[in-house]
Amino acid sequence: MTEDIAGETGEWHGWRTATQDALYGPGGFYRRPEGPGGHFRTSVHASPLFAEAVARLLCWVDRALERPDPLDFVDMAAGRGELAVGVLAALPAEVAARTRVYAVEIADRPPGLGTRIEWLPEPPRRITGLLFANEWLDNVPAEVAEVDAAGTPRRVLVRRDGAERLGEPVWGAEARWLARWWPLPAEEGVRAEIGLPRDEAWAGAVAALDRGLAVAVDYAHTVDTRPPFGTLTGFREGRATTPVPDGSCDITAHVALDACAAHETARSLPPARLLTQRAALRALGIASARPPLTMASTHPAAYVRALASAGEATELTAPGGLGDFGWLLQPVGLPDALLDNALFEDARSD
């Protein structure tokens, strides 16, 4: 619910509405021509190894589905289509020939994107294959709650210039979500992001699958590790900054992936899996081990390539960085036993 303050000119809103307008409204941050890559590095931008790993995952899904024709790959929050392009290029020719690639993004289709990639504002329905959402849910706008002097969680209201004040007490479904997933102590000033819109967005994406696997990759925390003052922040030109909902910066908050995994619509599905990116990429063949030094003299060009690849793999899997991202994997229409094969054996031991 959006709240305007009586007596004001409609300039105070909950963070959910303010963020929606700042990111996705006319002239919003995500409609800018430079795209997200002009302001921050995701795993997709860090190395082509990431797209190669996702292509391997799509091939695993293809085998689990007994090689359907067509096989779908859906890139949620596609940016400028970098992951979709990379995955299509990394697929074996036989798999690529059967694959329909969809890039889902509200911004206009970028010029020069290959004709194999269909550009959509929302995911298609009846997907058979892999839906992959890299750093999507952290940009699904959510309300922010803060505990007042009396110990009551209240909605945080914000103006376009970033000024804040407290609004009405949190109630209803949002209050129930906080109590279950982010219980706040009665301590003035502690904050939380109410992740219910992320849960619902994820449930909607999963519902687009007939058979296959849905994967969300994001900054994440769990109910036992929620930060006491929330995670709302901004990014501009590669640097963290104060979140100001005027369209000048990205506005993001970490995701309660455990809550997304437990959304009521998932109860009829096989259990979801939560992994770190470090574990998932290791299971998908991304190794950060340096090549043997002897290779430098016997095969110098190959050594340089292998050394660069190891460096990129290290960035993708680094503790305290991209390696700590969460991966949420939700199978749909597949026996849960298919996720107990060798692909994820190492991941479970991380």
mmCIF file of C-alpha atoms in Angstrom:
data_model
loop_
_atom_site.group_PDB
_atom_site.id
_atom_site.type_symbol
_atom_site.label_atom_id
_atom_site.label_comp_id
_atom_site.label_asym_id
_atom_site.label_seq_id
_atom_site.Cartn_x
_atom_site.Cartn_y
_atom_site.Cartn_z
ATOM 1 C CA MET A 1 0.000 0.000 0.000
ATOM 2 C CA THR A 2 1.221 3.502 -0.851
ATOM 3 C CA GLU A 3 0.825 6.157 1.819
ATOM 4 C CA ASP A 4 0.724 9.892 1.193
ATOM 5 C CA ILE A 5 0.900 12.189 4.231
ATOM 6 C CA ALA A 6 -2.189 14.313 4.771
ATOM 7 C CA GLY A 7 -1.443 18.004 4.355
ATOM 8 C CA GLU A 8 1.572 17.315 2.121
ATOM 9 C CA THR A 9 1.568 17.567 -1.662
ATOM 10 C CA GLY A 10 1.771 13.831 -2.308
ATOM 11 C CA GLU A 11 5.567 13.743 -2.121
ATOM 12 C CA TRP A 12 5.932 11.158 0.669
ATOM 13 C CA HIS A 13 5.690 7.510 -0.399
ATOM 14 C CA GLY A 14 6.686 4.094 0.840
ATOM 15 C CA TRP A 15 10.024 2.868 -0.503
ATOM 16 C CA ARG A 16 8.259 0.334 -2.727
ATOM 17 C CA THR A 17 6.409 2.965 -4.749
ATOM 18 C CA ALA A 18 9.337 5.383 -4.729
ATOM 19 C CA THR A 19 11.737 2.703 -5.984
ATOM 20 C CA GLN A 20 9.326 1.479 -8.648
ATOM 21 C CA ASP A 21 9.103 4.974 -10.094
ATOM 22 C CA ALA A 22 12.828 5.701 -9.770
ATOM 23 C CA LEU A 23 13.946 2.484 -11.458
ATOM 24 C CA TYR A 24 11.200 1.641 -13.933
ATOM 25 C CA GLY A 25 9.091 4.765 -14.494
ATOM 26 C CA PRO A 26 9.545 7.129 -17.453
ATOM 27 C CA GLY A 27 13.174 8.240 -17.400
ATOM 28 C CA GLY A 28 13.920 5.683 -14.679
ATOM 29 C CA PHE A 29 17.365 4.280 -13.986
ATOM 30 C CA TYR A 30 16.779 0.990 -15.813
ATOM 31 C CA ARG A 31 15.520 2.745 -18.918
ATOM 32 C CA ARG A 32 18.802 4.604 -19.444
ATOM 33 C CA PRO A 33 20.714 3.761 -22.641
ATOM 34 C CA GLU A 34 23.912 2.658 -20.848
ATOM 35 C CA GLY A 35 22.072 -0.109 -18.998
ATOM 36 C CA PRO A 36 23.054 -1.677 -15.675
ATOM 37 C CA GLY A 37 26.537 -2.521 -16.962
ATOM 38 C CA GLY A 38 27.306 1.185 -17.035
ATOM 39 C CA HIS A 39 27.000 1.370 -13.254
ATOM 40 C CA PHE A 40 27.924 -1.974 -11.665
ATOM 41 C CA ARG A 41 29.491 -5.357 -12.397
ATOM 42 C CA THR A 42 27.439 -8.486 -12.121
ATOM 43 C CA SER A 43 28.820 -11.988 -12.511
ATOM 44 C CA VAL A 44 27.782 -11.799 -16.171
ATOM 45 C CA HIS A 45 30.060 -8.798 -16.717
ATOM 46 C CA ALA A 46 32.900 -10.232 -14.607
ATOM 47 C CA SER A 47 33.684 -13.168 -16.882
ATOM 48 C CA PRO A 48 32.344 -15.231 -19.799
ATOM 49 C CA LEU A 49 32.882 -18.217 -17.498
ATOM 50 C CA PHE A 50 29.583 -17.378 -15.841
ATOM 51 C CA ALA A 51 27.603 -17.729 -19.079
ATOM 52 C CA GLU A 52 29.496 -20.951 -19.816
ATOM 53 C CA ALA A 53 28.441 -22.335 -16.422
ATOM 54 C CA VAL A 54 24.811 -21.395 -17.064
ATOM 55 C CA ALA A 55 25.045 -23.086 -20.464
ATOM 56 C CA ARG A 56 26.252 -26.259 -18.715
ATOM 57 C CA LEU A 57 23.303 -26.011 -16.353
ATOM 58 C CA LEU A 58 20.934 -25.645 -19.322
ATOM 59 C CA CYS A 59 22.478 -28.765 -20.870
ATOM 60 C CA TRP A 60 21.885 -30.652 -17.624
ATOM 61 C CA VAL A 61 18.251 -29.511 -17.624
ATOM 62 C CA ASP A 62 18.016 -30.583 -21.282
ATOM 63 C CA ARG A 63 19.168 -34.099 -20.409
ATOM 64 C CA ALA A 64 16.846 -34.259 -17.384
ATOM 65 C CA LEU A 65 13.942 -33.305 -19.664
ATOM 66 C CA GLU A 66 15.021 -35.941 -22.213
ATOM 67 C CA ARG A 67 16.031 -33.388 -24.837
ATOM 68 C CA PRO A 68 12.800 -31.559 -25.657
ATOM 69 C CA ASP A 69 12.349 -29.670 -28.911
ATOM 70 C CA PRO A 70 12.141 -26.779 -28.365
ATOM 71 C CA LEU A 71 14.188 -26.216 -25.205
ATOM 72 C CA ASP A 72 13.612 -22.843 -23.543
ATOM 73 C CA PHE A 73 16.147 -20.535 -21.894
ATOM 74 C CA VAL A 74 14.704 -17.451 -20.184
ATOM 75 C CA ASP A 75 17.044 -14.701 -18.968
ATOM 76 C CA MET A 76 15.165 -12.624 -16.386
ATOM 77 C CA ALA A 77 16.245 -8.982 -15.921
ATOM 78 C CA ALA A 78 18.387 -9.378 -19.011
ATOM 79 C CA GLY A 79 20.029 -5.942 -18.950
ATOM 80 C CA ARG A 80 21.341 -5.582 -22.484
ATOM 81 C CA GLY A 81 21.126 -9.309 -23.237
ATOM 82 C CA GLU A 82 24.707 -10.160 -22.261
ATOM 83 C CA LEU A 83 23.876 -13.443 -20.525
ATOM 84 C CA ALA A 84 21.471 -14.580 -23.229
ATOM 85 C CA VAL A 85 24.131 -13.965 -25.890
ATOM 86 C CA GLY A 86 26.818 -15.723 -23.845
ATOM 87 C CA VAL A 87 24.726 -18.796 -23.083
ATOM 88 C CA LEU A 88 23.631 -19.235 -26.689
ATOM 89 C CA ALA A 89 27.250 -18.986 -27.859
ATOM 90 C CA ALA A 90 28.442 -21.532 -25.273
ATOM 91 C CA LEU A 91 25.871 -24.235 -26.042
ATOM 92 C CA PRO A 92 26.824 -27.278 -28.107
ATOM 93 C CA ALA A 93 25.516 -26.888 -31.636
ATOM 94 C CA GLU A 94 22.898 -29.621 -31.304
ATOM 95 C CA VAL A 95 21.452 -28.065 -28.132
ATOM 96 C CA ALA A 96 21.641 -24.521 -29.509
ATOM 97 C CA ALA A 97 19.671 -25.573 -32.580
ATOM 98 C CA ARG A 98 16.728 -26.620 -30.375
ATOM 99 C CA THR A 99 16.925 -23.715 -27.930
ATOM 100 C CA ARG A 100 14.525 -20.776 -27.846
ATOM 101 C CA VAL A 101 16.136 -17.849 -26.015
ATOM 102 C CA TYR A 102 14.055 -15.176 -24.308
ATOM 103 C CA ALA A 103 15.479 -12.024 -22.740
ATOM 104 C CA VAL A 104 13.033 -10.477 -20.261
ATOM 105 C CA GLU A 105 13.598 -6.768 -19.621
ATOM 106 C CA ILE A 106 11.471 -3.612 -19.398
ATOM 107 C CA ALA A 107 14.009 -1.487 -21.279
ATOM 108 C CA ASP A 108 13.938 -1.323 -25.066
ATOM 109 C CA ARG A 109 15.664 -4.016 -27.073
ATOM 110 C CA PRO A 110 19.304 -3.012 -27.581
ATOM 111 C CA PRO A 111 20.484 -2.495 -31.160
ATOM 112 C CA GLY A 112 22.469 -5.307 -32.725
ATOM 113 C CA LEU A 113 21.073 -8.098 -30.575
ATOM 114 C CA GLY A 114 20.933 -11.327 -32.559
ATOM 115 C CA THR A 115 17.642 -12.444 -34.063
ATOM 116 C CA ARG A 116 17.806 -15.743 -32.136
ATOM 117 C CA ILE A 117 16.945 -13.831 -28.947
ATOM 118 C CA GLU A 118 13.332 -12.791 -28.392
ATOM 119 C CA TRP A 119 12.943 -9.609 -26.279
ATOM 120 C CA LEU A 120 9.968 -9.568 -23.896
ATOM 121 C CA PRO A 121 8.718 -7.323 -21.061
ATOM 122 C CA GLU A 122 7.658 -10.375 -19.022
ATOM 123 C CA PRO A 123 8.458 -14.088 -19.151
ATOM 124 C CA PRO A 124 6.613 -16.298 -21.612
ATOM 125 C CA ARG A 125 4.268 -18.958 -20.294
ATOM 126 C CA ARG A 126 4.540 -22.740 -20.607
ATOM 127 C CA ILE A 127 8.337 -22.789 -20.376
ATOM 128 C CA THR A 128 10.127 -26.100 -20.812
ATOM 129 C CA GLY A 129 13.742 -25.602 -19.820
ATOM 130 C CA LEU A 130 15.640 -23.150 -17.627
ATOM 131 C CA LEU A 131 14.514 -19.801 -16.242
ATOM 132 C CA PHE A 132 17.534 -17.938 -14.860
ATOM 133 C CA ALA A 133 17.218 -14.724 -12.822
ATOM 134 C CA ASN A 134 20.608 -13.168 -12.112
ATOM 135 C CA GLU A 135 20.345 -10.144 -9.788
ATOM 136 C CA TRP A 136 16.672 -9.631 -10.519
ATOM 137 C CA LEU A 137 14.980 -9.998 -7.148
ATOM 138 C CA ASP A 138 17.194 -7.421 -5.402
ATOM 139 C CA ASN A 139 15.654 -4.829 -7.739
ATOM 140 C CA VAL A 140 12.061 -5.876 -7.074
ATOM 141 C CA PRO A 141 10.949 -2.913 -4.941
ATOM 142 C CA ALA A 142 10.050 -3.612 -1.315
ATOM 143 C CA GLU A 143 8.819 -1.595 1.620
ATOM 144 C CA VAL A 144 11.202 -0.663 4.415
ATOM 145 C CA ALA A 145 10.141 -0.930 8.063
ATOM 146 C CA GLU A 146 11.749 0.782 11.060
ATOM 147 C CA VAL A 147 11.012 0.360 14.773
ATOM 148 C CA ASP A 148 9.864 3.534 16.502
ATOM 149 C CA ALA A 149 10.505 4.703 20.081
ATOM 150 C CA ALA A 150 7.562 2.658 21.332
ATOM 151 C CA GLY A 151 8.905 -0.560 19.780
ATOM 152 C CA THR A 152 6.432 -0.629 16.873
ATOM 153 C CA PRO A 153 7.597 -1.401 13.317
ATOM 154 C CA ARG A 154 6.439 1.382 11.003
ATOM 155 C CA ARG A 155 6.626 1.881 7.273
ATOM 156 C CA VAL A 156 9.468 4.192 6.214
ATOM 157 C CA LEU A 157 8.337 6.977 3.896
ATOM 158 C CA VAL A 158 10.680 8.760 1.537
ATOM 159 C CA ARG A 159 10.708 11.813 -0.719
ATOM 160 C CA ARG A 160 12.300 12.040 -4.131
ATOM 161 C CA ASP A 161 15.315 13.795 -2.573
ATOM 162 C CA GLY A 162 15.922 10.850 -0.209
ATOM 163 C CA ALA A 163 14.575 12.462 2.991
ATOM 164 C CA GLU A 164 12.760 9.932 5.196
ATOM 165 C CA ARG A 165 10.112 9.860 7.928
ATOM 166 C CA LEU A 166 8.063 7.161 9.634
ATOM 167 C CA GLY A 167 4.536 6.422 8.491
ATOM 168 C CA GLU A 168 1.821 4.061 9.691
ATOM 169 C CA PRO A 169 2.489 0.823 11.612
ATOM 170 C CA VAL A 170 3.146 -2.239 9.474
ATOM 171 C CA TRP A 171 0.062 -4.452 9.453
ATOM 172 C CA GLY A 172 -1.655 -7.348 7.680
ATOM 173 C CA ALA A 173 0.327 -9.624 5.379
ATOM 174 C CA GLU A 174 3.427 -7.459 5.675
ATOM 175 C CA ALA A 175 3.359 -7.706 9.478
ATOM 176 C CA ARG A 176 2.961 -11.465 9.240
ATOM 177 C CA TRP A 177 5.895 -11.651 6.823
ATOM 178 C CA LEU A 178 8.090 -9.690 9.246
ATOM 179 C CA ALA A 179 7.084 -11.882 12.179
ATOM 180 C CA ARG A 180 7.960 -15.057 10.242
ATOM 181 C CA TRP A 181 10.964 -14.014 8.204
ATOM 182 C CA TRP A 182 12.524 -10.914 9.757
ATOM 183 C CA PRO A 183 11.376 -10.518 13.374
ATOM 184 C CA LEU A 184 12.433 -7.112 14.668
ATOM 185 C CA PRO A 185 13.379 -6.479 18.306
ATOM 186 C CA ALA A 186 11.604 -3.626 20.101
ATOM 187 C CA GLU A 187 14.674 -1.452 19.668
ATOM 188 C CA GLU A 188 14.307 1.997 18.154
ATOM 189 C CA GLY A 189 15.986 2.432 14.768
ATOM 190 C CA VAL A 190 16.364 -1.207 13.681
ATOM 191 C CA ARG A 191 15.151 -1.761 10.130
ATOM 192 C CA ALA A 192 14.116 -4.441 7.693
ATOM 193 C CA GLU A 193 13.090 -4.756 4.073
ATOM 194 C CA ILE A 194 9.705 -6.482 3.780
ATOM 195 C CA GLY A 195 10.402 -9.131 1.163
ATOM 196 C CA LEU A 196 6.827 -10.151 0.389
ATOM 197 C CA PRO A 197 6.896 -8.586 -3.145
ATOM 198 C CA ARG A 198 10.053 -10.600 -3.917
ATOM 199 C CA ASP A 199 8.332 -13.811 -2.778
ATOM 200 C CA GLU A 200 5.380 -13.033 -5.026
ATOM 201 C CA ALA A 201 7.563 -12.056 -7.993
ATOM 202 C CA TRP A 202 9.532 -15.284 -7.665
ATOM 203 C CA ALA A 203 6.340 -17.355 -7.388
ATOM 204 C CA GLY A 204 5.090 -15.712 -10.585
ATOM 205 C CA ALA A 205 8.293 -16.553 -12.426
ATOM 206 C CA VAL A 206 8.223 -20.165 -11.248
ATOM 207 C CA ALA A 207 4.595 -20.427 -12.349
ATOM 208 C CA ALA A 208 5.722 -19.744 -15.933
ATOM 209 C CA LEU A 209 7.475 -23.133 -15.983
ATOM 210 C CA ASP A 210 5.699 -26.260 -17.164
ATOM 211 C CA ARG A 211 8.808 -28.389 -16.669
ATOM 212 C CA GLY A 212 12.355 -27.511 -15.872
ATOM 213 C CA LEU A 213 14.338 -25.485 -13.388
ATOM 214 C CA ALA A 214 14.030 -21.926 -12.108
ATOM 215 C CA VAL A 215 17.159 -20.332 -10.613
ATOM 216 C CA ALA A 216 17.496 -17.032 -8.758
ATOM 217 C CA VAL A 217 20.991 -15.670 -8.072
ATOM 218 C CA ASP A 218 21.323 -12.677 -5.789
ATOM 219 C CA TYR A 219 22.741 -10.898 -2.789
ATOM 220 C CA ALA A 220 21.047 -12.848 -0.023
ATOM 221 C CA HIS A 221 20.659 -13.494 3.685
ATOM 222 C CA THR A 222 18.708 -16.001 5.757
ATOM 223 C CA VAL A 223 16.492 -15.635 8.790
ATOM 224 C CA ASP A 224 19.423 -16.362 11.107
ATOM 225 C CA THR A 225 21.668 -13.730 9.502
ATOM 226 C CA ARG A 226 19.393 -10.753 8.827
ATOM 227 C CA PRO A 227 21.328 -7.470 9.189
ATOM 228 C CA PRO A 228 19.947 -5.284 12.009
ATOM 229 C CA PHE A 229 19.617 -2.132 9.918
ATOM 230 C CA GLY A 230 18.615 -3.600 6.563
ATOM 231 C CA THR A 231 20.562 -3.518 3.308
ATOM 232 C CA LEU A 232 18.938 -0.798 1.216
ATOM 233 C CA THR A 233 21.601 0.974 -0.818
ATOM 234 C CA GLY A 234 22.259 2.728 -4.102
ATOM 235 C CA PHE A 235 24.835 2.258 -6.875
ATOM 236 C CA ARG A 236 26.042 4.854 -9.316
ATOM 237 C CA GLU A 237 28.974 4.535 -11.745
ATOM 238 C CA GLY A 238 30.377 1.491 -9.976
ATOM 239 C CA ARG A 239 30.221 2.872 -6.438
ATOM 240 C CA ALA A 240 27.855 2.354 -3.538
ATOM 241 C CA THR A 241 25.953 5.507 -2.680
ATOM 242 C CA THR A 242 23.032 6.725 -0.612
ATOM 243 C CA PRO A 243 19.782 5.429 -2.126
ATOM 244 C CA VAL A 244 17.889 8.411 -3.522
ATOM 245 C CA PRO A 245 14.703 7.623 -5.491
ATOM 246 C CA ASP A 246 15.141 10.266 -8.174
ATOM 247 C CA GLY A 247 16.238 7.987 -11.034
ATOM 248 C CA SER A 248 19.921 8.905 -10.706
ATOM 249 C CA CYS A 249 21.094 5.608 -9.169
ATOM 250 C CA ASP A 250 20.262 1.955 -8.812
ATOM 251 C CA ILE A 251 18.323 1.110 -5.646
ATOM 252 C CA THR A 252 18.819 -2.390 -4.339
ATOM 253 C CA ALA A 253 18.430 -4.509 -1.226
ATOM 254 C CA HIS A 254 19.574 -8.029 -0.426
ATOM 255 C CA VAL A 255 17.030 -10.825 -0.824
ATOM 256 C CA ALA A 256 15.542 -13.200 1.749
ATOM 257 C CA LEU A 257 15.905 -16.172 -0.591
ATOM 258 C CA ASP A 258 14.789 -18.552 2.156
ATOM 259 C CA ALA A 259 11.433 -16.765 2.219
ATOM 260 C CA CYS A 260 11.173 -16.934 -1.577
ATOM 261 C CA ALA A 261 11.857 -20.668 -1.448
ATOM 262 C CA ALA A 262 9.080 -21.217 1.090
ATOM 263 C CA HIS A 263 6.350 -19.158 -0.606
ATOM 264 C CA GLU A 264 2.991 -20.893 -0.331
ATOM 265 C CA THR A 265 2.823 -21.545 -4.079
ATOM 266 C CA ALA A 266 5.955 -23.711 -3.769
ATOM 267 C CA ARG A 267 4.357 -26.182 -1.372
ATOM 268 C CA SER A 268 3.156 -28.438 -4.184
ATOM 269 C CA LEU A 269 6.591 -28.448 -5.841
ATOM 270 C CA PRO A 270 9.704 -30.500 -5.098
ATOM 271 C CA PRO A 271 11.854 -28.889 -2.377
ATOM 272 C CA ALA A 272 13.951 -25.912 -3.473
ATOM 273 C CA ARG A 273 17.703 -25.853 -2.876
ATOM 274 C CA LEU A 274 19.728 -22.952 -1.489
ATOM 275 C CA LEU A 275 23.443 -22.852 -2.352
ATOM 276 C CA THR A 276 26.210 -20.306 -2.425
ATOM 277 C CA GLN A 277 27.450 -19.203 -5.837
ATOM 278 C CA ARG A 278 30.841 -20.585 -4.894
ATOM 279 C CA ALA A 279 29.351 -24.054 -4.428
ATOM 280 C CA ALA A 280 27.105 -23.888 -7.483
ATOM 281 C CA LEU A 281 29.844 -22.746 -9.863
ATOM 282 C CA ARG A 282 32.259 -25.308 -8.502
ATOM 283 C CA ALA A 283 29.664 -27.994 -9.241
ATOM 284 C CA LEU A 284 29.306 -26.552 -12.742
ATOM 285 C CA GLY A 285 33.013 -26.851 -13.454
ATOM 286 C CA ILE A 286 34.329 -23.369 -12.609
ATOM 287 C CA ALA A 287 37.736 -23.932 -11.016
ATOM 288 C CA SER A 288 39.990 -21.193 -9.662
ATOM 289 C CA ALA A 289 43.137 -23.309 -9.386
ATOM 290 C CA ARG A 290 46.179 -21.736 -11.035
ATOM 291 C CA PRO A 291 47.740 -23.685 -13.920
ATOM 292 C CA PRO A 292 51.064 -25.440 -13.183
ATOM 293 C CA LEU A 293 54.043 -23.125 -13.528
ATOM 294 C CA THR A 294 55.792 -25.612 -15.816
ATOM 295 C CA MET A 295 53.136 -24.850 -18.410
ATOM 296 C CA ALA A 296 54.548 -21.330 -18.749
ATOM 297 C CA SER A 297 57.615 -22.666 -20.547
ATOM 298 C CA THR A 298 56.035 -25.557 -22.446
ATOM 299 C CA HIS A 299 52.821 -23.859 -23.603
ATOM 300 C CA PRO A 300 53.156 -20.147 -22.804
ATOM 301 C CA ALA A 301 50.066 -18.918 -24.674
ATOM 302 C CA ALA A 302 47.874 -21.590 -23.110
ATOM 303 C CA TYR A 303 49.374 -20.766 -19.708
ATOM 304 C CA VAL A 304 48.416 -17.089 -20.035
ATOM 305 C CA ARG A 305 44.867 -18.049 -21.021
ATOM 306 C CA ALA A 306 44.567 -20.514 -18.160
ATOM 307 C CA LEU A 307 45.953 -17.979 -15.697
ATOM 308 C CA ALA A 308 43.422 -15.363 -16.819
ATOM 309 C CA SER A 309 40.612 -17.899 -16.556
ATOM 310 C CA ALA A 310 41.694 -18.852 -13.032
ATOM 311 C CA GLY A 311 41.653 -15.187 -12.041
ATOM 312 C CA GLU A 312 38.150 -14.730 -13.392
ATOM 313 C CA ALA A 313 36.987 -17.910 -11.640
ATOM 314 C CA THR A 314 38.451 -16.600 -8.395
ATOM 315 C CA GLU A 315 36.424 -13.390 -8.714
ATOM 316 C CA LEU A 316 33.224 -15.315 -9.402
ATOM 317 C CA THR A 317 33.699 -17.582 -6.372
ATOM 318 C CA ALA A 318 35.494 -15.305 -3.891
ATOM 319 C CA PRO A 319 34.365 -15.353 -0.237
ATOM 320 C CA GLY A 320 33.151 -11.937 0.781
ATOM 321 C CA GLY A 321 32.281 -11.163 -2.850
ATOM 322 C CA LEU A 322 30.422 -12.799 -5.710
ATOM 323 C CA GLY A 323 31.058 -16.263 -4.284
ATOM 324 C CA ASP A 324 28.770 -15.497 -1.346
ATOM 325 C CA PHE A 325 25.767 -14.783 -3.554
ATOM 326 C CA GLY A 326 22.854 -17.129 -2.985
ATOM 327 C CA TRP A 327 21.518 -19.518 -5.616
ATOM 328 C CA LEU A 328 17.902 -20.650 -5.223
ATOM 329 C CA LEU A 329 17.032 -23.635 -7.409
ATOM 330 C CA GLN A 330 13.407 -24.652 -7.839
ATOM 331 C CA PRO A 331 12.627 -27.735 -9.929
ATOM 332 C CA VAL A 332 9.215 -27.903 -11.584
ATOM 333 C CA GLY A 333 7.786 -31.075 -13.075
ATOM 334 C CA LEU A 334 11.019 -32.952 -12.389
ATOM 335 C CA PRO A 335 11.642 -35.708 -9.838
ATOM 336 C CA ASP A 336 13.568 -34.239 -6.911
ATOM 337 C CA ALA A 337 16.031 -37.113 -7.245
ATOM 338 C CA LEU A 338 17.347 -35.482 -10.414
ATOM 339 C CA LEU A 339 18.916 -32.776 -8.241
ATOM 340 C CA ASP A 340 20.738 -35.434 -6.224
ATOM 341 C CA ASN A 341 23.103 -36.369 -9.027
ATOM 342 C CA ALA A 342 26.796 -35.559 -9.287
ATOM 343 C CA LEU A 343 26.125 -31.997 -10.461
ATOM 344 C CA PHE A 344 25.225 -30.858 -6.944
ATOM 345 C CA GLU A 345 27.048 -33.343 -4.716
ATOM 346 C CA ASP A 346 29.948 -30.926 -4.106
ATOM 347 C CA ALA A 347 27.547 -28.014 -3.729
ATOM 348 C CA ARG A 348 25.843 -29.596 -0.730
ATOM 349 C CA SER A 349 29.163 -29.900 1.101
ATOM 350 C CA ASP A 350 30.106 -26.195 0.775
#
